Amino acid sequence: MNASISAPAQPAGYPHFHYRDGALCAEDVPLQLLADRLGTPLYVYSRAALRAAWESYRDAIGDRDVLVCYGMKANSNLAVLKEFARLGAGFDIVSGGELQRVLAVGADPARIVFSGVGKQAWEMRKALETDVKCFNVESEAELNLLSDVATSMGRTARVSLRVNPDVDAGTHPYISTGLKENKFGVAIADAPRVYQAAASLPGIAVTGVDCHIGSQITDVSPYLDALDKLLDLIDGLAAAGIHIEHLDLGGGLGIRYTDETPLRPAALLDQVYARLDARGLSHLKLIMEPGRSLVGNAGVLLTTVQFLKHAEARNFAIVDAAMNDLIRPTLYDAWHGVLPVHPRGGATQEYDVVGPVCESGDWLAKQRALAVERGDVLTIESTGAYGMVMAGNYNTRPRPAEVMVDGAQFHVIRQRETVEDLMRGESTLP
Ligand code: LLP
């Protein structure tokens, strides 16, 4: 994964990040200008790239009855949420906090599904008050609590069971969610019994079947394996008098980080509908919950080289971004491309790109061929998903600012945090 790889000549993913006259730009804005004006580390997103990602789903769907609920955990900045709400997206939320965010941008509750393995009573209450489309319930204990909460409010919760189909999505163990050793969902063998229980509980209306098999999936076969199992379940439930209206086929399409060939939404949907048609089930409403594939390639992280260090075993480019700003490399051994904003001619050297945090695990990229000098701005590619949302404050490092480029304009969509922000709410002992 970390073998020496030269920086690719052109950025990965969407064409909205591109070199123009030797300067890397987001749409029509040079990234150096953003670094100069707003400082680094800085997350930069392209509005056109967000829209292009959305359109790849919309075009694939055509006139089929598919609801795309953006898996907002991937990037929950209000500007990003508002953009998807305007485009007609629904939202997949996993907490009361995420619910508050989507309501703040005026999301339609009839397009919100509530997932997550540990929903608390207050979160259920908020979601019931909002009248979200569906709760994706992950255990019998959760089902019982939801029934109690809904009944106490005189409401009915529409419910899907998140079924664990035990398929291997062929992805990183930390982002695989549909295996029987994962904490998620109800085992498929138990699902008929739990559905019967759900159907008899007060305050619960069974409306769907849900699964989520993992993230960064590049092959269609795990989806089809899961689909076959879910369709068998739906047939069995119908025979038992439980009628399912929608099928939520979760599991996130992959994006291009290096040389992956992402599965396109159109390829996935065509094959899914071929199965649904073959089984006479194409009347089911389909829900999808993409996160990464809507935002991942639409963002980059800018960082400035502070020092170059030529140690005995390695060369290090010490930059001003760190594991607290982007944890994916050290957490998943994830590969993100590194591109200079202004490439220098001349010989490259092999560098580890590392941050200032006091951990050996604080690295962003390893063994990359780069021609860099102190003060150069580097771009860490494909960081629109699971970048800023997973950022933290270790070493009392304020989190980066975020900016959205729109053609030749740019808008700061989150101010850079300050140390005062970090200390707010703390107090010393009397
Ligand atoms: N819905 C549910 C219930 C999920 O658990 C997830 C992601 C999604 C939707 C969105 O999936 P996506 O389209 O993004 O694959 N932090 C990891 C990814 C964790 C994904 C967890 N669940 C990473 O940086 O790779």
GROMACS .gro file of C-alpha atoms and ligand atoms in nm, residues 57 69-74 92 94 115-116 136 138 162 174-175 177 184 210 212 214-217 250-253 257 289-293 328 331-332 385-387 390, ligand 1:
model
   66
   57TYR     CA    1  -2.693   0.915  -0.916
   69CYS     CA    2  -3.033   0.955   0.136
   70TYR     CA    3  -2.694   1.121   0.164
   71GLY     CA    4  -2.491   0.943   0.433
   72MET     CA    5  -2.409   1.276   0.592
   73LYS     CA    6  -2.154   1.134   0.834
   74ALA     CA    7  -1.910   1.162   0.541
   92ASP     CA    8  -2.920   0.915   0.633
   94VAL     CA    9  -2.698   0.843   1.282
  115SER     CA   10  -2.961   0.458   1.121
  116GLY     CA   11  -2.720   0.366   1.399
  136ASN     CA   12  -3.336   0.155   1.067
  138GLU     CA   13  -3.050  -0.272   1.466
  162ARG     CA   14  -3.117  -0.350   0.955
  174TYR     CA   15  -1.273  -0.121   0.985
  175ILE     CA   16  -1.520  -0.017   0.715
  177THR     CA   17  -2.014  -0.368   0.828
  184PHE     CA   18  -2.432  -0.404   1.319
  210ASP     CA   19  -3.240  -0.236   0.541
  212HIS     CA   20  -2.539  -0.182   0.508
  214GLY     CA   21  -1.956  -0.165   0.412
  215SER     CA   22  -1.786   0.128   0.251
  216GLN     CA   23  -1.551   0.195  -0.044
  217ILE     CA   24  -1.700  -0.098  -0.236
  250GLY     CA   25  -2.678   0.035   0.203
  251GLY     CA   26  -2.313  -0.008   0.131
  252GLY     CA   27  -2.115   0.276  -0.012
  253LEU     CA   28  -1.972   0.289  -0.362
  257TYR     CA   29  -0.798   0.739  -0.430
  289GLU     CA   30  -2.731   0.578   0.148
  290PRO     CA   31  -2.418   0.700  -0.031
  291GLY     CA   32  -2.176   0.917   0.162
  292ARG     CA   33  -1.821   0.892   0.032
  293SER     CA   34  -1.913   0.871  -0.337
  328ARG     CA   35  -0.759   0.818   0.754
  331LEU     CA   36  -0.628   0.476   1.107
  332TYR     CA   37  -0.685   0.271   0.792
  385ALA     CA   38  -1.530   1.243   0.279
  386TYR     CA   39  -1.433   1.141   0.633
  387GLY     CA   40  -1.179   1.423   0.648
  390MET     CA   41  -1.321   1.294   1.177
  431LLP     N1   42  -2.519   0.451   0.595
  431LLP     C1   43  -2.470   0.388   0.703
  431LLP     C2   44  -2.562   0.322   0.795
  431LLP     C3   45  -2.332   0.383   0.724
  431LLP     O1   46  -2.284   0.320   0.830
  431LLP     C4   47  -2.245   0.448   0.633
  431LLP     C5   48  -2.101   0.448   0.655
  431LLP     C6   49  -2.301   0.515   0.523
  431LLP     C7   50  -2.439   0.513   0.506
  431LLP     C8   51  -2.217   0.585   0.420
  431LLP     O2   52  -2.134   0.494   0.353
  431LLP     P1   53  -2.034   0.540   0.237
  431LLP     O3   54  -2.116   0.570   0.113
  431LLP     O4   55  -1.960   0.660   0.282
  431LLP     O5   56  -1.946   0.424   0.217
  431LLP     N2   57  -1.457   0.652   0.822
  431LLP     C9   58  -1.445   0.550   0.720
  431LLP    C10   59  -1.578   0.513   0.658
  431LLP    C11   60  -1.678   0.462   0.757
  431LLP    C12   61  -1.812   0.434   0.695
  431LLP    C13   62  -1.912   0.393   0.798
  431LLP     N3   63  -2.045   0.387   0.752
  431LLP    C14   64  -1.345   0.596   0.617
  431LLP     O6   65  -1.287   0.704   0.633
  431LLP     O7   66  -1.315   0.525   0.521
   0.00000   0.00000   0.00000
